[in-house]
Amino acid sequence: MTKSPNIILYLCLVYYLAAALVTPGFFTVNNTWNLLYNLMPLLIVAVGQMLVILTAGIDLSVTAIIAVTSVVGGYIMSADYSPVDSSSLAIALGILGMVITGGIIGLINGISVAKLKMPAFMVTLTGLMFFGGFAVWLTKSQNIYNLPAGLVDMPYTSFLGLPLPIWTGLLVLGLIYLVLNKSLLGEWIYAVGVNPKTSRISGVNVDLTIIMVYMLSGVTAAIGSVLYTARLETGSPVMGQNLLLDVIGAVVIGGTSLFGGKGLLQWTVAGAFFMAMLDNSLNLAGLSYFLIMIVKGVIILSAAMLNVWGERKVIWSA
Amino acid sequence: MAVNGGQVLALVGENGAGKSTLMNVLGGIHQPSSGEMHLNNEPYAPQNAEDAYNSGVAFIHQELNLFPNLSISENLFINSFPTTKRAGLTLIDRSSTNQKARELLTRVDLKVAPDTRVEDLSTAQQQLVEIAKAMAGKPRIIIFDEPTTALSRHESQALFQLIGDLRSQGIAMIYISHNLGDIMQLADNIAVLRDGTLVSAGPKDQYSMNRLIRDMVGRDLDSYFPARSKKASDQAVWEVRKLKSDRVTNISFKVNECEILGFYGLVGAGRSEMVRAILGLDPVLSGTVRWKDSTYHKFSPAQWIKNGVVYLAEDRREEGLLTGKSIQKNIQLASFPRYLNPLKLVKYAPLDQESKVYADITKINYQNLNRQQVQTLSGGNQQKVVLSRLLMTHPGMLILDEPTKGIDIGARQEIYGLINKLVDQGASAIIISSEIEELLGMCDRIIVMGQGQIYREFSKQEFDKNTILEAALGSGISNMDRGD
Amino acid sequence: MSNPVIFKRLRGQSIVILLALVILVFSLLSPGYFTTQNFLNILLQASGLTIVATGMTFVLLTAGIDLSVGSIMFVAGVISGKLVVGGLSVWLAVPVTLVLGIILGLMNGWFVVRFKIVPFIVTLATFFAGRGLGLLISETRAVNLPDEFLQIGSARILGIPLPVIIMIMVVAVAQLVLDRTVFGRQVYAVGNSQERSVKAGINLNRVLLRVYIICGCCAALGGLVAIAQLGAVSPTFGFQSEFMAIAAAVLGGTSLFGGKGRVFPGTLVGALLIQSIQSGLVIVNADPYLYPLITGTIIFLIVLVDSQRHYRRKQMKGIST
């Protein structure tokens, strides 16, 4: 594994400092919380996506999973629909339901790719259409309101000085770190991404590995959805609709190869941080929505150019 | 060093002897730091690959540079299609492309329609296309780099015949190979390189096999095939019964403890297909395998590894290595499940230690075990990495498909030694090889296969090169006399 | 197999069979489906997607990807609309828009070849920038198009709608280029292996640059053809079109890993397949909420059938060699 210092880490720092100097209101306590709130769900979804991309797959269905789980969670928890009276029980069941739903969709994706030998791109693209449509059909495009106070307050509830979303993010990161860098599954994920044939001959359970990464991607998308749902205080069938390319962009800009086998967790963290910071700082700068998109495009491209340039320098100096 | 038109100069030497460097200089990829070259009595100093090509120096590399998704003629003319103008568009002139392609194919004696897709050709035919491509540049020198690695014996002979034809057309050739038998058959002159210098050169008659090896290695190899201390027992530990798959039928054989069983046959005889079925890589229709005290009906590589049966695949790059990963990770790949703590996390400290032990046992020539990527090693060392991976699982049964393919003589001997040592310690082995000398030297028994079936079995006393070759060709001998 | 020759021929064309199957099912469900008028409608409605997917096929053949086509469609639509509203003749606005598509494609290609940035990132950036640009020009409002545009969309030559004629021409020229020009064959070589292409002396950068230019141009043209039927450019026009274009190409047999695929029949049939399903759902009066579910399911099943066939053939091929 090449552990060359990835330039995206430095890029994040430089951008952060620049934004702090140039953008009024960026380097404030308030905005830092804001940035972290925005970052957490994106980060959680992106690390799940990274696992899939490491096996040379792709999961385009994550935004649909976010939408479906948001709706499912909404139905379980909302006072308008919920069969459960106690709101804390409803929250627990709701979150459980969301995670299970995400896991099941991931399982379907994984089986289709691993066992049915279908191309990941098409499987998850039809998943995006189907489950995205499913969420809209379930709700007839209506948002689900009246979520329990416990969930709505969750982003602002602190435990040991840190708000719960940040704990959630750290927990997911920690677990994925263990999986990827310390566990059998992690070794298998990288091996399958590099060469599935060699892996299989060497006793790696390739199919199981592939199914697991899609399930983990589904579960992380569901956890991301919990945070989004809590933050927006609604179960929405179009939640996350515009997120897909942000998520994959965060992984790829972090340097993970779309051809599999190459990428580190900290790169994706940096990539997600970069994307979140970009949105946050451009918003603060008072740019309009469309200018934000243009500038975002330009900055992504510049970051990629610097990244390529940085990698080349590493090769030259080595 | 010189090579004349219409002659074949064989260039031999171990890995790292400087053959590839020399070839890169000839091909214009590297510049010489001193000295000069002459081509047809003119100074020759190529600055890049194109210079070399234009001067009439053509390469046939071990790895073919073809596009399997395109046709033969498209491969031949991908950058120089004959075109015609029609309605303002410059279109490929199909008929003249195919016509020119056919002429080239005739010169290399490949009787296939030029619009055949390259992926539908055999490796040998693909190599002929590569040679045809070289012929298009009207070369004066053709350099062959290990051209027979992917070919069967029969196909190699056809290639040699073509080289003979080219020789009579007045083309000079440089032929690089690890296969000394081929060299003795083919060369007019021989040059031996060692440690970057020319050790000896001269006409073939001056060389015997022994002198060749001595010049290459720098010492006498005491014995090419290391001796084994223990004799094979007569107790069968491995028994395949009536195995049938899409590609092989009625495969039954046994392997005893401390025994090496060889499989010989022509390409397509079904040897690799047989072991792939046993391994669970290809579907099995019926049949069982008994290994020690258990009988198996369903097979998978993971289950075999757990039970001490390991497999080395023929295609090292596609099925042996994790390219881009460290040597250490490559060695560890099959052993992770044995180094887990109760939380299913990998215990890296003992694992890393153990993998270093095995890297040293197999004498891998590495600089940095956990930083150096595996593809930076030479072919022989790469194979040792794969062997280390197998050995680290403490196998009782080794199934080796062409274990020394494309590997130089020194590393070969080391690999033979490793196999023998393991068998001396009580393991058994199955070796598939297209080199009959290798099987004769290593095995206790040899089974000859053809058309997906077992043709005949030879015990050590019956070993005779010609009879085994005849059996492989299927001439007259059926498998009737094999009693079960 | 009673008739192996026919079986073998059909095996390569399973996508055509699946298209026939979809048409058959909808024809049984609704008598209005199996009519010339409806088929013309399907062709008409598929024309935009087909043209975009044709350009996408070139990029996919080189193992690249272009996520920006939806944004290019959008920008093309907005700018041509604004130009015509501003008084420019349609016959000038169209070439200007196509040139714009070429420039955007050129930008994509230039970043890919000059800086060796993976196409995914380059076109992701132009995806954002392009949509932002379009929103900026349209001031995030729908652009209503003058009647000249709709007249193009509904014009007919010999009874065939103009957009369909444009589509047929694009597909025919594209397939001719892929089959019969040096560039076309080199596209397949590059898709098989960039490294080998360079070794074989192919001008890799020129080939890559051209496929992104073609893709950009096709995206702009496809966008124009689509809006000529719609009459307005909404702020979400072209949204997720990149995925539909990729889906059409892949359904038609183009590999995402490069070097394999055709525009005709492949991509054309893929696009028609998607449109046949959507038209069918309208005709049988399905619940509009169910459209994406049914479309997704049918495409999933098609990919499933296709990959099983492909998988089995790969195993069979192992046998024959």
GROMACS .gro file of C-alpha atoms in nm, chain A residues 25-215:
model
  191
   25GLY     CA    1  -1.784   3.474   0.983
   26PHE     CA    2  -1.606   3.157   0.878
   27PHE     CA    3  -1.364   3.133   1.163
   28THR     CA    4  -1.620   3.162   1.444
   29VAL     CA    5  -1.738   2.916   1.703
   30ASN     CA    6  -2.087   2.926   1.564
   31ASN     CA    7  -1.983   2.852   1.211
   32THR     CA    8  -1.743   2.581   1.319
   33TRP     CA    9  -2.035   2.396   1.476
   34ASN     CA   10  -2.236   2.461   1.167
   35LEU     CA   11  -1.960   2.324   0.948
   36LEU     CA   12  -1.931   2.013   1.162
   37TYR     CA   13  -2.308   1.957   1.154
   38ASN     CA   14  -2.300   1.975   0.777
   39LEU     CA   15  -1.994   1.759   0.757
   40MET     CA   16  -2.106   1.469   0.973
   41PRO     CA   17  -2.379   1.312   0.760
   42LEU     CA   18  -2.181   1.367   0.440
   43LEU     CA   19  -1.875   1.213   0.600
   44ILE     CA   20  -2.065   0.910   0.727
   45VAL     CA   21  -2.221   0.841   0.387
   46ALA     CA   22  -1.888   0.902   0.211
   47VAL     CA   23  -1.690   0.649   0.416
   48GLY     CA   24  -1.950   0.383   0.334
   49GLN     CA   25  -1.923   0.477  -0.031
   50MET     CA   26  -1.546   0.455  -0.005
   51LEU     CA   27  -1.564   0.091   0.105
   52VAL     CA   28  -1.763   0.011  -0.208
   53ILE     CA   29  -1.528   0.205  -0.435
   54LEU     CA   30  -1.230   0.025  -0.278
   55THR     CA   31  -1.367  -0.301  -0.421
   56ALA     CA   32  -1.386  -0.132  -0.764
   57GLY     CA   33  -1.762  -0.096  -0.731
   58ILE     CA   34  -1.983   0.209  -0.697
   59ASP     CA   35  -2.302   0.278  -0.504
   60LEU     CA   36  -2.522   0.529  -0.682
   61SER     CA   37  -2.820   0.430  -0.469
   62VAL     CA   38  -2.702   0.602  -0.150
   63THR     CA   39  -2.918   0.910  -0.199
   64ALA     CA   40  -3.222   0.691  -0.260
   65ILE     CA   41  -3.137   0.500   0.057
   66ILE     CA   42  -3.122   0.830   0.245
   67ALA     CA   43  -3.466   0.920   0.111
   68VAL     CA   44  -3.629   0.583   0.176
   69THR     CA   45  -3.489   0.550   0.526
   70SER     CA   46  -3.593   0.905   0.606
   71VAL     CA   47  -3.948   0.820   0.504
   72VAL     CA   48  -3.946   0.487   0.688
   73GLY     CA   49  -3.806   0.653   0.999
   74GLY     CA   50  -4.063   0.928   0.964
   75TYR     CA   51  -4.352   0.683   0.954
   76ILE     CA   52  -4.227   0.496   1.258
   77MET     CA   53  -4.154   0.804   1.464
   78SER     CA   54  -4.392   1.079   1.359
   79ALA     CA   55  -4.678   1.148   1.596
   80ASP     CA   56  -4.906   1.153   1.289
   81TYR     CA   57  -4.843   0.793   1.195
   82SER     CA   58  -4.652   0.618   1.468
   83PRO     CA   59  -4.811   0.312   1.620
   84VAL     CA   60  -4.589   0.359   1.923
   85ASP     CA   61  -4.696   0.596   2.200
   86SER     CA   62  -4.373   0.641   2.389
   87SER     CA   63  -4.156   0.881   2.197
   88SER     CA   64  -3.824   0.742   2.318
   89LEU     CA   65  -3.926   0.392   2.215
   90ALA     CA   66  -4.044   0.535   1.884
   91ILE     CA   67  -3.707   0.698   1.830
   92ALA     CA   68  -3.522   0.377   1.909
   93LEU     CA   69  -3.746   0.174   1.680
   94GLY     CA   70  -3.731   0.441   1.414
   95ILE     CA   71  -3.354   0.451   1.403
   96LEU     CA   72  -3.338   0.073   1.412
   97GLY     CA   73  -3.589   0.055   1.128
   98MET     CA   74  -3.387   0.303   0.923
   99VAL     CA   75  -3.063   0.115   0.972
  100ILE     CA   76  -3.226  -0.219   0.888
  101THR     CA   77  -3.387  -0.072   0.577
  102GLY     CA   78  -3.052   0.066   0.463
  103GLY     CA   79  -2.888  -0.268   0.534
  104ILE     CA   80  -3.150  -0.458   0.336
  105ILE     CA   81  -3.117  -0.233   0.032
  106GLY     CA   82  -2.740  -0.272   0.057
  107LEU     CA   83  -2.787  -0.649   0.079
  108ILE     CA   84  -2.993  -0.647  -0.241
  109ASN     CA   85  -2.724  -0.439  -0.415
  110GLY     CA   86  -2.450  -0.665  -0.285
  111ILE     CA   87  -2.617  -0.990  -0.388
  112SER     CA   88  -2.690  -0.851  -0.733
  113VAL     CA   89  -2.327  -0.756  -0.781
  114ALA     CA   90  -2.157  -1.052  -0.612
  115LYS     CA   91  -2.386  -1.346  -0.685
  116LEU     CA   92  -2.575  -1.237  -0.996
  117LYS     CA   93  -2.258  -1.087  -1.150
  118MET     CA   94  -2.434  -0.767  -1.253
  119PRO     CA   95  -2.235  -0.446  -1.309
  120ALA     CA   96  -2.240  -0.234  -0.993
  121PHE     CA   97  -2.307   0.084  -1.183
  122MET     CA   98  -2.630  -0.046  -1.337
  123VAL     CA   99  -2.748  -0.226  -1.024
  124THR     CA  100  -2.719   0.080  -0.808
  125LEU     CA  101  -2.845   0.313  -1.082
  126THR     CA  102  -3.168   0.114  -1.105
  127GLY     CA  103  -3.162   0.108  -0.724
  128LEU     CA  104  -3.146   0.487  -0.733
  129MET     CA  105  -3.449   0.502  -0.965
  130PHE     CA  106  -3.645   0.236  -0.782
  131PHE     CA  107  -3.594   0.331  -0.418
  132GLY     CA  108  -3.599   0.702  -0.495
  133GLY     CA  109  -3.933   0.645  -0.668
  134PHE     CA  110  -4.044   0.417  -0.385
  135ALA     CA  111  -3.992   0.691  -0.126
  136VAL     CA  112  -4.195   0.936  -0.333
  137TRP     CA  113  -4.467   0.678  -0.399
  138LEU     CA  114  -4.496   0.584  -0.031
  139THR     CA  115  -4.552   0.944   0.073
  140LYS     CA  116  -4.714   1.073  -0.245
  141SER     CA  117  -4.447   1.344  -0.234
  142GLN     CA  118  -4.556   1.464   0.108
  143ASN     CA  119  -4.314   1.542   0.385
  144ILE     CA  120  -4.363   1.375   0.722
  145TYR     CA  121  -4.374   1.620   1.008
  146ASN     CA  122  -4.427   1.600   1.383
  147LEU     CA  123  -4.121   1.401   1.462
  148PRO     CA  124  -4.060   1.342   1.832
  149ALA     CA  125  -3.884   1.617   2.019
  150GLY     CA  126  -3.609   1.383   2.127
  151LEU     CA  127  -3.504   1.333   1.765
  152VAL     CA  128  -3.543   1.694   1.663
  153ASP     CA  129  -3.337   1.809   1.961
  154MET     CA  130  -3.076   1.543   1.903
  155PRO     CA  131  -2.839   1.767   1.703
  156TYR     CA  132  -2.833   2.013   1.991
  157THR     CA  133  -2.804   1.758   2.271
  158SER     CA  134  -2.458   1.723   2.409
  159PHE     CA  135  -2.290   1.432   2.572
  160LEU     CA  136  -1.958   1.494   2.746
  161GLY     CA  137  -1.942   1.833   2.580
  162LEU     CA  138  -1.990   1.714   2.224
  163PRO     CA  139  -2.319   1.718   2.037
  164LEU     CA  140  -2.463   1.378   1.950
  165PRO     CA  141  -2.418   1.406   1.571
  166ILE     CA  142  -2.046   1.447   1.626
  167TRP     CA  143  -2.041   1.145   1.854
  168THR     CA  144  -2.225   0.952   1.586
  169GLY     CA  145  -1.973   1.058   1.325
  170LEU     CA  146  -1.678   0.970   1.545
  171LEU     CA  147  -1.831   0.635   1.631
  172VAL     CA  148  -1.890   0.545   1.266
  173LEU     CA  149  -1.543   0.663   1.172
  174GLY     CA  150  -1.389   0.462   1.454
  175LEU     CA  151  -1.575   0.147   1.356
  176ILE     CA  152  -1.494   0.182   0.988
  177TYR     CA  153  -1.133   0.250   1.081
  178LEU     CA  154  -1.122  -0.076   1.275
  179VAL     CA  155  -1.291  -0.265   0.994
  180LEU     CA  156  -1.067  -0.125   0.726
  181ASN     CA  157  -0.731  -0.124   0.897
  182LYS     CA  158  -0.747  -0.388   1.165
  183SER     CA  159  -0.990  -0.657   1.058
  184LEU     CA  160  -1.002  -0.948   0.823
  185LEU     CA  161  -1.277  -0.778   0.624
  186GLY     CA  162  -1.054  -0.474   0.570
  187GLU     CA  163  -0.772  -0.685   0.433
  188TRP     CA  164  -1.018  -0.863   0.210
  189ILE     CA  165  -1.170  -0.539   0.084
  190TYR     CA  166  -0.833  -0.411  -0.035
  191ALA     CA  167  -0.735  -0.751  -0.178
  192VAL     CA  168  -1.061  -0.787  -0.374
  193GLY     CA  169  -1.018  -0.434  -0.505
  194VAL     CA  170  -0.668  -0.508  -0.630
  195ASN     CA  171  -0.733  -0.850  -0.781
  196PRO     CA  172  -1.044  -1.059  -0.717
  197LYS     CA  173  -0.903  -1.365  -0.894
  198THR     CA  174  -0.587  -1.381  -0.685
  199SER     CA  175  -0.796  -1.313  -0.377
  200ARG     CA  176  -1.035  -1.598  -0.444
  201ILE     CA  177  -0.754  -1.846  -0.507
  202SER     CA  178  -0.593  -1.735  -0.183
  203GLY     CA  179  -0.901  -1.819   0.019
  204VAL     CA  180  -1.068  -1.478   0.032
  205ASN     CA  181  -1.447  -1.498   0.037
  206VAL     CA  182  -1.488  -1.251  -0.249
  207ASP     CA  183  -1.868  -1.266  -0.268
  208LEU     CA  184  -1.909  -1.210   0.104
  209THR     CA  185  -1.667  -0.918   0.095
  210ILE     CA  186  -1.863  -0.752  -0.185
  211ILE     CA  187  -2.197  -0.810  -0.014
  212MET     CA  188  -2.058  -0.666   0.309
  213VAL     CA  189  -1.934  -0.341   0.153
  214TYR     CA  190  -2.272  -0.271  -0.007
  215MET     CA  191  -2.447  -0.348   0.321
   0.00000   0.00000   0.00000
